[in-house]
Amino acid sequence: MARTSQLRVEGPGYSVTATVGQDVVLPCHLSPQRDARSLEVRWIRKKFSEMVHHYRDGQDLYGEQMGAYAGRTELLRDGLSAGILDLRIMELRPSDDGQYVCTVGDADAYDEAIVKLEVSATGADPHLSLGGYEAGGVRVLCRSAGWYPLPQLLWRDARGQHLPSVSQTHSQDQEGLFEIEGAVIVTGSMKGPLSCVVRNNHLQQERKFSLHIAAPFFHNAQPWMVALALVLVLLAVSIGLGVYLFRKQEEKDARLDEQAAELGLRSAPDGLAPSVPAVKVTLDPDTAHPLLVVSQDNCSVRCESEWQKVPDTPERFDYRWCVLGREEFREGRHCWMVVVEVERLKDSRWAVGVARASVERKGYFKRSPVEGIWAVEYNEGHLTSLTWPPTPLSLSPVPTRIWVCLDCTQGQVSFINADNGVQIFTFTAASFNGESIRPWFWVETVGIQLCLRDRTPQTLSPALGGSCPSPDTPASPLLDPAGPAQE
């Protein structure tokens, strides 16, 4: 269909910039303003000519949508009556970077506009290491990961002058983030500190690490003396950093012990167990998104690739792939265990936590305390607390058995690794607003299931290893002689 003057679509006229992991809105509108609710709106990737989002006759159509955007797009309908065709993309990935086409049409007219999205990520602080003696000096390596797009790596001397790299390489991980490594040769002529700078030119942000090499280390030194001197310098830096991090960890552990005591938890050989019996929590299938299947005993949930034939009721989630627990809590302390079962943990996407009973069920909403959700998320190799904005967590290995502990009185929600007792994250001063709080779960990977346990780690059968039955198979009391804990 040819473009006509009867319908004109306009983009923002500038590149939209956003950061990996955040949400972004791609702007597009009709000019002059007119009601677009009866029009057909398509958002397409220009490079691939594949569907990102399709709207027609008042409905969102997902049959042609690219798999990479499943569950991550939303046409902002509030503006359609005014000709605003904005598209929201949630939880940005490096692969979302590029050009998009906003197309609008009806039986008589058609037009389109191009919107460019620039996705960026700032990586970790550079890490310096010694590469050995070379060409009359010592080879120093600098490495940093977690960047998008490919960053710039620079070497600078004490005066800020750039030094030429002798080599530079880069690679991409499964998420599309770049790791870059460069090398420089340091000789006796070097005066003052050596700095490695890694820069994201899109965001105008950089990370820097400096190393001071004193002139006497190179004076009339043999090659082995030069190398030894640098080793000693790097060792001193490492020891100093190690002592600092050790002290900080001691302080953190002390704070965690205090928080654990406040939560009424105690250490146990099999992890951290509640000092009061854990509560039995079950799932409410009437709230489950149509792509989720709840087991017959309401103790586990899995994600399917096909929509289930379930009624679209007000309490059912229809956009986010969520399900709530049946139980509601208003006061006291309560803990329950969630077991994650998946063949390849790194490729999975799931989250566990709690939500206000009034949490939004229809359409898009942020999974954060702002919307009444307190949770931790695992997203293809990255563990994050769903604060706003989200907070990355460094935890290795990623736990697959997690205690969720709710303190209604103190307004706290804590997550604890049930295998070793390590505290994952704690939300403090949670704003429950006097509402009932319910367990909350999010599953967005086919083949994964989340299972509920109401036993302490000591009572889990070693034969089960903390696993749970298939969602199609009710739990058998013969498998766990301990029986349910008392509420």
Short mmCIF file of C-alpha atoms in Angstrom, two decimals:
data_model
loop_
_atom_site.label_atom_id
_atom_site.label_comp_id
_atom_site.label_asym_id
_atom_site.label_seq_id
_atom_site.Cartn_x
_atom_site.Cartn_y
_atom_site.Cartn_z
CA MET A 1 0.00 0.00 0.00
CA ALA A 2 1.42 3.41 -0.95
CA ARG A 3 1.72 6.23 1.49
CA THR A 4 -0.98 8.88 1.25
CA SER A 5 -1.31 12.40 2.55
CA GLN A 6 -4.41 11.38 4.49
CA LEU A 7 -2.29 9.72 7.18
CA ARG A 8 1.06 10.96 8.45
CA VAL A 9 3.19 9.30 11.11
CA GLU A 10 6.04 11.08 12.86
CA GLY A 11 8.86 9.78 15.05
CA PRO A 12 10.81 11.68 17.72
CA GLY A 13 13.44 13.04 15.35
CA TYR A 14 16.24 11.89 17.67
CA SER A 15 17.78 8.65 18.91
CA VAL A 16 16.17 7.19 22.02
CA THR A 17 18.81 6.07 24.56
CA ALA A 18 18.32 3.57 27.38
CA THR A 19 20.27 1.21 29.64
CA VAL A 20 20.29 -2.59 29.66
CA GLY A 21 17.77 -3.94 32.19
CA GLN A 22 15.57 -0.85 32.22
CA ASP A 23 12.30 -0.11 30.40
CA VAL A 24 12.07 2.31 27.48
CA VAL A 25 9.24 4.01 25.57
CA LEU A 26 9.65 4.45 21.79
CA PRO A 27 7.65 7.55 20.78
CA CYS A 28 5.53 7.78 17.63
CA HIS A 29 2.41 9.83 16.81
CA LEU A 30 -0.02 10.86 14.10
CA SER A 31 0.14 14.38 12.69
CA PRO A 32 -2.28 16.03 12.72
CA GLN A 33 -3.75 14.46 15.84
CA ARG A 34 -6.57 11.94 15.30
CA ASP A 35 -8.09 8.89 17.00
CA ALA A 36 -5.97 5.80 16.24
CA ARG A 37 -7.99 3.18 18.11
CA SER A 38 -9.56 1.84 14.90
CA LEU A 39 -6.27 1.79 12.96
CA GLU A 40 -3.76 -1.03 12.53
CA VAL A 41 -0.46 -0.30 14.29
CA ARG A 42 2.68 -2.35 13.74
CA TRP A 43 6.10 -1.91 15.32
CA ILE A 44 8.73 -3.73 13.26
CA ARG A 45 12.49 -4.21 13.49
CA LYS A 46 13.86 -2.52 10.40
CA LYS A 47 16.92 -4.75 10.21
CA PHE A 48 14.99 -8.02 10.40
CA SER A 49 11.55 -6.94 9.05
CA GLU A 50 10.02 -8.96 11.86
CA MET A 51 7.14 -8.12 14.19
CA VAL A 52 7.85 -6.50 17.54
CA HIS A 53 4.21 -5.58 18.38
CA HIS A 54 0.95 -5.74 16.42
CA TYR A 55 -2.31 -3.95 17.28
CA ARG A 56 -5.55 -4.18 15.29
CA ASP A 57 -9.26 -3.68 16.02
CA GLY A 58 -8.60 -2.88 19.65
CA GLN A 59 -6.59 -6.07 20.23
CA ASP A 60 -2.90 -6.89 20.68
CA LEU A 61 -1.98 -9.75 18.32
CA TYR A 62 0.97 -11.91 19.34
CA GLY A 63 0.90 -14.63 16.68
CA GLU A 64 3.59 -12.99 14.52
CA GLN A 65 5.65 -11.47 17.35
CA MET A 66 9.38 -12.26 17.51
CA GLY A 67 10.12 -14.67 20.34
CA ALA A 68 12.74 -12.30 21.76
CA TYR A 69 9.99 -9.77 22.58
CA ALA A 70 7.42 -12.17 24.06
CA GLY A 71 5.99 -10.68 27.25
CA ARG A 72 8.18 -7.55 26.96
CA THR A 73 6.16 -5.10 24.83
CA GLU A 74 3.12 -2.93 25.41
CA LEU A 75 1.35 -0.43 23.17
CA LEU A 76 0.39 2.44 25.48
CA ARG A 77 -3.32 2.55 24.80
CA ASP A 78 -4.04 5.61 26.95
CA GLY A 79 -2.75 7.79 24.14
CA LEU A 80 -4.36 6.06 21.16
CA SER A 81 -7.42 8.31 21.17
CA ALA A 82 -5.05 11.28 20.74
CA GLY A 83 -3.01 9.60 17.98
CA ILE A 84 -0.10 8.63 20.26
CA LEU A 85 1.35 5.24 19.23
CA ASP A 86 4.11 4.87 21.83
CA LEU A 87 5.57 1.39 22.43
CA ARG A 88 7.06 0.31 25.76
CA ILE A 89 9.81 -2.34 25.76
CA MET A 90 10.56 -3.84 29.16
CA GLU A 91 13.83 -5.15 30.59
CA LEU A 92 16.05 -4.07 27.72
CA ARG A 93 18.65 -6.40 26.26
CA PRO A 94 21.67 -5.56 24.09
CA SER A 95 19.92 -7.26 21.17
CA ASP A 96 17.15 -4.62 21.32
CA ASP A 97 19.59 -2.01 19.98
CA GLY A 98 18.79 -0.75 16.48
CA GLN A 99 16.13 0.81 14.27
CA TYR A 100 12.38 0.27 14.63
CA VAL A 101 9.60 1.16 12.19
CA CYS A 102 6.26 2.47 13.49
CA THR A 103 3.66 1.74 10.78
CA VAL A 104 0.00 2.78 10.79
CA GLY A 105 -2.70 2.01 8.26
CA ASP A 106 -6.36 1.47 7.46
CA ALA A 107 -8.24 0.53 4.28
CA ASP A 108 -7.34 3.81 2.54
CA ALA A 109 -4.08 5.10 3.95
CA TYR A 110 -0.66 4.06 5.23
CA ASP A 111 2.46 5.72 6.61
CA GLU A 112 5.50 4.88 8.71
CA ALA A 113 8.26 6.48 10.76
CA ILE A 114 11.66 5.24 11.87
CA VAL A 115 12.73 5.31 15.53
CA LYS A 116 16.33 4.57 16.48
CA LEU A 117 17.02 2.95 19.86
CA GLU A 118 20.53 3.03 21.34
CA VAL A 119 20.99 0.53 24.17
CA SER A 120 24.00 0.88 26.48
CA ALA A 121 25.54 -0.76 29.54
CA THR A 122 28.43 0.34 31.73
CA GLY A 123 30.62 -2.54 32.82
CA ALA A 124 32.76 -3.38 35.83
CA ASP A 125 35.87 -1.61 37.07
CA PRO A 126 39.00 -2.60 35.09
CA HIS A 127 41.20 -5.35 36.50
CA LEU A 128 44.98 -5.09 36.03
CA SER A 129 47.29 -8.10 35.93
CA LEU A 130 50.92 -8.82 35.07
CA GLY A 131 51.66 -10.54 31.75
CA GLY A 132 55.45 -11.07 32.08
CA TYR A 133 58.68 -9.53 30.82
CA GLU A 134 58.66 -8.34 27.19
CA ALA A 135 60.67 -5.99 24.93
CA GLY A 136 62.74 -4.48 27.73
CA GLY A 137 59.79 -3.89 30.00
CA VAL A 138 56.87 -5.61 31.61
CA ARG A 139 53.57 -6.42 29.90
CA VAL A 140 50.55 -5.17 31.91
CA LEU A 141 47.05 -6.39 31.04
CA CYS A 142 43.72 -4.61 31.63
CA ARG A 143 40.38 -6.41 31.45
CA SER A 144 36.76 -5.31 32.01
CA ALA A 145 33.40 -7.00 31.27
CA GLY A 146 29.69 -6.12 31.13
CA TRP A 147 29.74 -3.36 28.46
CA TYR A 148 27.47 -2.45 25.55
CA PRO A 149 28.19 -1.44 22.89
CA LEU A 150 31.88 -2.32 22.51
CA PRO A 151 33.73 0.17 24.78
CA GLN A 152 36.99 2.00 24.22
CA LEU A 153 40.07 0.96 26.22
CA LEU A 154 42.78 3.57 26.77
CA TRP A 155 46.11 3.66 28.58
CA ARG A 156 47.28 6.93 30.15
CA ASP A 157 50.48 7.99 31.87
CA ALA A 158 50.78 10.32 34.86
CA ARG A 159 50.37 13.40 32.64
CA GLY A 160 47.20 12.04 31.10
CA GLN A 161 48.91 11.29 27.78
CA HIS A 162 47.65 8.27 25.87
CA LEU A 163 49.97 5.27 25.60
CA PRO A 164 49.74 2.90 22.61
CA SER A 165 48.35 -0.58 23.27
CA VAL A 166 50.42 -3.49 22.03
CA SER A 167 47.31 -5.64 21.71
CA GLN A 168 43.55 -5.43 22.21
CA THR A 169 40.85 -8.11 22.00
CA HIS A 170 37.17 -8.39 22.85
CA SER A 171 34.41 -10.99 23.12
CA GLN A 172 30.64 -11.15 23.78
CA ASP A 173 28.81 -13.31 26.31
CA GLN A 174 25.44 -15.01 25.81
CA GLU A 175 23.58 -11.84 26.79
CA GLY A 176 25.48 -9.81 24.19
CA LEU A 177 27.60 -7.84 26.68
CA PHE A 178 31.21 -7.15 25.74
CA GLU A 179 34.42 -8.01 27.57
CA ILE A 180 37.51 -6.09 26.43
CA GLU A 181 41.19 -6.70 27.16
CA GLY A 182 44.22 -4.57 26.30
CA ALA A 183 47.94 -4.72 26.98
CA VAL A 184 50.75 -2.17 27.29
CA ILE A 185 54.50 -2.50 27.79
CA VAL A 186 55.83 -0.61 30.83
CA THR A 187 59.52 0.38 30.78
CA GLY A 188 61.87 2.21 33.12
CA SER A 189 61.07 5.52 31.45
CA MET A 190 57.57 5.44 32.93
CA LYS A 191 57.12 8.13 35.59
CA GLY A 192 54.17 8.20 37.96
CA PRO A 193 50.99 6.12 37.89
CA LEU A 194 49.80 4.06 34.94
CA SER A 195 46.02 4.20 34.32
CA CYS A 196 43.68 1.93 32.37
CA VAL A 197 40.42 3.62 31.32
CA VAL A 198 37.44 1.80 29.77
CA ARG A 199 34.83 4.17 28.33
CA ASN A 200 31.25 3.89 27.07
CA ASN A 201 31.07 6.70 24.52
CA HIS A 202 27.27 6.49 24.22
CA LEU A 203 26.74 7.22 27.92
CA GLN A 204 29.92 9.28 28.33
CA GLN A 205 30.75 7.07 31.31
CA GLU A 206 34.07 5.42 32.10
CA ARG A 207 35.75 3.12 34.61
CA LYS A 208 39.36 3.66 35.67
CA PHE A 209 42.06 1.84 37.59
CA SER A 210 45.55 3.22 38.27
CA LEU A 211 48.82 1.60 39.31
CA HIS A 212 51.80 3.60 40.62
CA ILE A 213 55.24 2.32 39.59
CA ALA A 214 58.13 4.09 41.35
CA ALA A 215 61.15 5.07 39.23
CA PRO A 216 63.75 3.22 41.40
CA PHE A 217 62.14 -0.08 40.45
CA PHE A 218 63.47 0.36 36.90
CA HIS A 219 66.83 1.98 37.59
CA ASN A 220 69.57 -0.29 36.23
CA ALA A 221 67.27 -3.23 36.86
CA GLN A 222 67.65 -6.55 35.12
CA PRO A 223 64.56 -7.92 33.39
CA TRP A 224 63.83 -10.29 36.24
CA MET A 225 64.14 -7.42 38.72
CA VAL A 226 61.66 -5.33 36.76
CA ALA A 227 59.19 -8.17 36.70
CA LEU A 228 59.74 -8.91 40.40
CA ALA A 229 59.25 -5.24 41.30
CA LEU A 230 55.94 -5.09 39.47
CA VAL A 231 54.85 -8.35 41.05
CA LEU A 232 55.56 -6.88 44.48
CA VAL A 233 53.67 -3.68 43.64
CA LEU A 234 50.64 -5.59 42.36
CA LEU A 235 50.85 -7.94 45.36
CA ALA A 236 50.88 -4.99 47.75
CA VAL A 237 47.85 -3.49 46.01
CA SER A 238 46.06 -6.85 46.15
CA ILE A 239 46.84 -7.37 49.84
CA GLY A 240 45.69 -3.86 50.73
CA LEU A 241 42.49 -4.34 48.74
CA GLY A 242 41.98 -7.77 50.26
CA VAL A 243 42.32 -6.43 53.82
CA TYR A 244 39.85 -3.63 53.03
CA LEU A 245 37.32 -6.04 51.48
CA PHE A 246 37.75 -8.48 54.38
CA ARG A 247 36.96 -5.77 56.91
CA LYS A 248 33.98 -4.61 54.88
CA GLN A 249 32.72 -8.21 54.69
CA GLU A 250 33.10 -8.59 58.45
CA GLU A 251 30.99 -5.46 58.93
CA LYS A 252 28.41 -6.76 56.43
CA ASP A 253 28.27 -10.18 58.15
CA ALA A 254 27.71 -8.49 61.49
CA ARG A 255 24.82 -6.48 60.03
CA LEU A 256 23.34 -9.63 58.47
CA ASP A 257 23.54 -11.45 61.81
CA GLU A 258 21.66 -8.58 63.44
CA GLN A 259 19.02 -8.65 60.68
CA ALA A 260 18.70 -12.43 60.97
CA ALA A 261 18.16 -12.10 64.70
CA GLU A 262 15.49 -9.50 64.11
CA LEU A 263 13.78 -11.80 61.62
CA GLY A 264 13.68 -14.60 64.19
CA LEU A 265 16.06 -16.89 62.25
CA ARG A 266 18.82 -19.14 63.49
CA SER A 267 21.75 -20.95 61.88
CA ALA A 268 21.29 -24.60 61.02
CA PRO A 269 23.58 -27.26 59.51
CA ASP A 270 21.49 -27.27 56.33
CA GLY A 271 21.19 -23.49 56.04
CA LEU A 272 19.09 -20.91 57.80
CA ALA A 273 15.86 -22.26 59.24
CA PRO A 274 12.98 -20.42 60.88
CA SER A 275 13.00 -20.41 64.67
CA VAL A 276 9.23 -20.91 64.42
CA PRO A 277 7.67 -23.59 62.19
CA ALA A 278 7.52 -22.57 58.54
CA VAL A 279 4.05 -21.88 57.15
CA LYS A 280 2.42 -24.01 54.51
CA VAL A 281 1.91 -21.95 51.36
CA THR A 282 -0.08 -23.02 48.31
CA LEU A 283 -0.70 -21.43 44.93
CA ASP A 284 -3.95 -19.83 43.80
CA PRO A 285 -4.65 -21.14 40.26
CA ASP A 286 -7.38 -18.53 39.77
CA THR A 287 -4.64 -15.86 39.65
CA ALA A 288 -2.25 -17.74 37.31
CA HIS A 289 -1.42 -16.24 33.91
CA PRO A 290 -2.81 -18.42 31.06
CA LEU A 291 0.73 -19.57 30.16
CA LEU A 292 1.27 -20.98 33.67
CA VAL A 293 0.14 -24.42 34.85
CA VAL A 294 -0.41 -25.00 38.57
CA SER A 295 -0.13 -28.57 39.91
CA GLN A 296 -3.15 -30.44 41.26
CA ASP A 297 -1.92 -30.02 44.83
CA ASN A 298 -1.29 -26.28 44.22
CA CYS A 299 2.32 -26.68 45.37
CA SER A 300 4.21 -26.05 42.09
CA VAL A 301 3.89 -24.04 38.90
CA ARG A 302 5.50 -24.34 35.48
CA CYS A 303 5.51 -22.28 32.29
CA GLU A 304 4.06 -23.64 29.05
CA SER A 305 4.36 -22.47 25.43
CA GLU A 306 0.59 -22.61 24.80
CA TRP A 307 -2.17 -20.65 26.50
CA GLN A 308 -4.39 -22.65 28.83
CA LYS A 309 -8.15 -22.54 28.45
CA VAL A 310 -8.96 -20.66 31.63
CA PRO A 311 -11.54 -17.92 32.29
CA ASP A 312 -10.36 -14.31 32.10
CA THR A 313 -11.44 -13.19 35.56
CA PRO A 314 -10.54 -9.92 37.34
CA GLU A 315 -8.15 -11.72 39.69
CA ARG A 316 -6.15 -13.44 36.90
CA PHE A 317 -2.87 -11.93 35.60
CA ASP A 318 -3.18 -11.37 31.85
CA TYR A 319 0.15 -9.72 30.94
CA ARG A 320 2.84 -10.55 33.48
CA TRP A 321 3.44 -14.30 33.85
CA CYS A 322 2.62 -14.32 37.55
CA VAL A 323 0.67 -16.32 40.13
CA LEU A 324 -0.14 -15.54 43.77
CA GLY A 325 -0.24 -17.74 46.83
CA ARG A 326 -3.63 -18.41 48.44
CA GLU A 327 -2.48 -17.40 51.91
CA GLU A 328 -2.76 -13.79 53.10
CA PHE A 329 -0.69 -12.35 55.95
CA ARG A 330 -1.35 -9.18 57.96
CA GLU A 331 0.76 -9.65 61.07
CA GLY A 332 3.55 -11.76 62.52
CA ARG A 333 6.53 -13.51 60.93
CA HIS A 334 6.21 -16.14 58.21
CA CYS A 335 8.73 -18.16 56.18
CA TRP A 336 8.37 -20.62 53.31
CA MET A 337 10.82 -22.27 50.94
CA VAL A 338 10.77 -22.10 47.13
CA VAL A 339 12.67 -24.72 45.14
CA VAL A 340 13.65 -23.96 41.54
CA GLU A 341 13.72 -26.93 39.16
CA VAL A 342 15.25 -26.37 35.71
CA GLU A 343 17.68 -28.25 33.47
CA ARG A 344 19.75 -25.18 32.51
CA LEU A 345 19.65 -22.56 35.27
CA LYS A 346 21.62 -19.97 33.27
CA ASP A 347 18.96 -19.79 30.53
CA SER A 348 16.02 -19.42 32.92
CA ARG A 349 13.94 -16.41 34.00
CA TRP A 350 12.01 -16.45 37.30
CA ALA A 351 11.32 -14.45 40.43
CA VAL A 352 9.96 -15.09 43.94
CA GLY A 353 8.72 -12.77 46.66
CA VAL A 354 5.57 -11.22 48.08
CA ALA A 355 2.96 -8.74 46.89
CA ARG A 356 0.09 -6.71 48.26
CA ALA A 357 -3.23 -8.51 47.84
CA SER A 358 -4.35 -5.57 45.69
CA VAL A 359 -1.41 -5.89 43.25
CA GLU A 360 -2.33 -5.04 39.64
CA ARG A 361 -3.45 -8.07 37.63
CA LYS A 362 -4.20 -6.58 34.21
CA GLY A 363 -1.79 -5.06 31.72
CA TYR A 364 1.78 -3.93 32.29
CA PHE A 365 3.09 -2.99 35.72
CA LYS A 366 6.55 -2.57 37.22
CA ARG A 367 7.66 -5.45 39.40
CA SER A 368 8.89 -3.29 42.25
CA PRO A 369 7.85 -1.95 45.67
CA VAL A 370 6.30 1.01 43.84
CA GLU A 371 3.62 -1.40 42.57
CA GLY A 372 3.46 -3.39 45.82
CA ILE A 373 5.91 -6.20 44.93
CA TRP A 374 9.03 -7.16 46.93
CA ALA A 375 11.02 -9.88 45.16
CA VAL A 376 14.32 -11.17 43.78
CA GLU A 377 14.67 -12.15 40.13
CA TYR A 378 16.95 -14.49 38.21
CA ASN A 379 17.31 -13.50 34.56
CA GLU A 380 19.59 -15.61 32.35
CA GLY A 381 22.65 -15.59 34.60
CA HIS A 382 21.95 -12.44 36.60
CA LEU A 383 20.42 -12.29 40.09
CA THR A 384 18.69 -8.99 40.88
CA SER A 385 16.61 -7.53 43.68
CA LEU A 386 13.53 -5.87 42.19
CA THR A 387 14.01 -2.49 43.80
CA TRP A 388 13.40 0.52 41.57
CA PRO A 389 15.63 0.73 39.70
CA PRO A 390 16.68 -2.94 40.10
CA THR A 391 19.80 -3.72 42.16
CA PRO A 392 22.25 -6.35 40.76
CA LEU A 393 23.32 -8.97 43.31
CA SER A 394 26.66 -10.78 43.38
CA LEU A 395 26.04 -14.32 44.59
CA SER A 396 27.79 -17.48 43.46
CA PRO A 397 26.52 -20.06 43.03
CA VAL A 398 22.98 -18.81 42.44
CA PRO A 399 20.69 -20.58 44.93
CA THR A 400 17.93 -22.90 43.76
CA ARG A 401 16.40 -23.26 47.26
CA ILE A 402 15.34 -19.95 48.76
CA TRP A 403 13.67 -19.06 52.05
CA VAL A 404 11.22 -16.19 51.67
CA CYS A 405 10.73 -14.55 55.07
CA LEU A 406 8.05 -11.95 55.71
CA ASP A 407 7.89 -9.81 58.86
CA CYS A 408 4.61 -7.90 58.75
CA THR A 409 5.33 -6.11 62.03
CA GLN A 410 8.73 -4.73 61.04
CA GLY A 411 7.84 -4.25 57.37
CA GLN A 412 10.67 -6.46 56.13
CA VAL A 413 11.02 -9.07 53.39
CA SER A 414 14.18 -11.21 53.36
CA PHE A 415 15.53 -13.85 50.99
CA ILE A 416 17.98 -16.47 52.27
CA ASN A 417 19.93 -19.22 50.50
CA ALA A 418 18.49 -22.37 52.11
CA ASP A 419 21.63 -24.37 51.28
CA ASN A 420 24.19 -22.30 53.18
CA GLY A 421 22.29 -19.66 55.17
CA VAL A 422 23.69 -16.73 53.18
CA GLN A 423 21.33 -13.77 53.16
CA ILE A 424 20.54 -12.80 49.57
CA PHE A 425 18.73 -9.51 50.09
CA THR A 426 16.43 -7.73 52.57
CA PHE A 427 13.82 -5.09 51.83
CA THR A 428 13.47 -2.85 54.88
CA ALA A 429 10.69 -0.39 55.74
CA ALA A 430 8.41 -2.06 53.19
CA SER A 431 5.24 -0.06 52.64
CA PHE A 432 2.47 -2.62 53.13
CA ASN A 433 -0.12 0.14 53.70
CA GLY A 434 -2.04 -2.06 56.15
CA GLU A 435 -2.95 -4.50 53.37
CA SER A 436 -2.79 -8.27 53.36
CA ILE A 437 0.40 -9.66 51.83
CA ARG A 438 0.45 -12.75 49.59
CA PRO A 439 3.28 -14.92 48.21
CA TRP A 440 4.14 -13.91 44.61
CA PHE A 441 5.83 -15.86 41.80
CA TRP A 442 6.92 -15.05 38.23
CA VAL A 443 7.97 -17.70 35.68
CA GLU A 444 8.94 -16.88 32.09
CA THR A 445 10.90 -19.92 30.89
CA VAL A 446 9.29 -23.01 29.38
CA GLY A 447 10.45 -26.13 31.21
CA ILE A 448 11.09 -24.47 34.57
CA GLN A 449 8.95 -25.00 37.66
CA LEU A 450 8.85 -23.37 41.07
CA CYS A 451 7.92 -25.63 43.97
CA LEU A 452 6.74 -24.74 47.46
CA ARG A 453 8.06 -26.36 50.64
CA ASP A 454 6.84 -25.86 54.18
CA ARG A 455 9.57 -28.00 55.79
CA THR A 456 12.76 -26.73 57.36
CA PRO A 457 15.97 -27.83 55.56
CA GLN A 458 16.64 -30.47 58.24
CA THR A 459 13.38 -32.29 57.42
CA LEU A 460 13.83 -32.39 53.65
CA SER A 461 14.45 -35.92 52.50
CA PRO A 462 18.04 -36.40 51.27
CA ALA A 463 16.71 -38.59 48.49
CA LEU A 464 14.71 -35.67 47.11
CA GLY A 465 17.56 -33.21 47.35
CA GLY A 466 15.11 -30.37 47.78
CA SER A 467 13.31 -31.10 44.51
CA CYS A 468 9.57 -31.22 43.96
CA PRO A 469 7.15 -33.43 42.03
CA SER A 470 5.96 -32.70 38.53
CA PRO A 471 3.09 -30.20 38.38
CA ASP A 472 0.92 -32.97 36.96
CA THR A 473 1.64 -35.25 39.92
CA PRO A 474 0.30 -34.45 43.39
CA ALA A 475 2.88 -34.62 46.15
CA SER A 476 3.03 -38.04 47.79
CA PRO A 477 3.22 -38.08 51.62
CA LEU A 478 5.23 -41.31 51.32
CA LEU A 479 8.17 -39.38 49.89
CA ASP A 480 8.59 -37.17 52.94
CA PRO A 481 8.10 -38.99 56.27
CA ALA A 482 8.47 -35.75 58.18
CA GLY A 483 5.00 -34.62 57.14
CA PRO A 484 3.91 -30.99 57.00
CA ALA A 485 5.15 -28.55 59.61
CA GLN A 486 2.65 -27.13 62.03
CA GLU A 487 1.41 -23.65 61.24
#
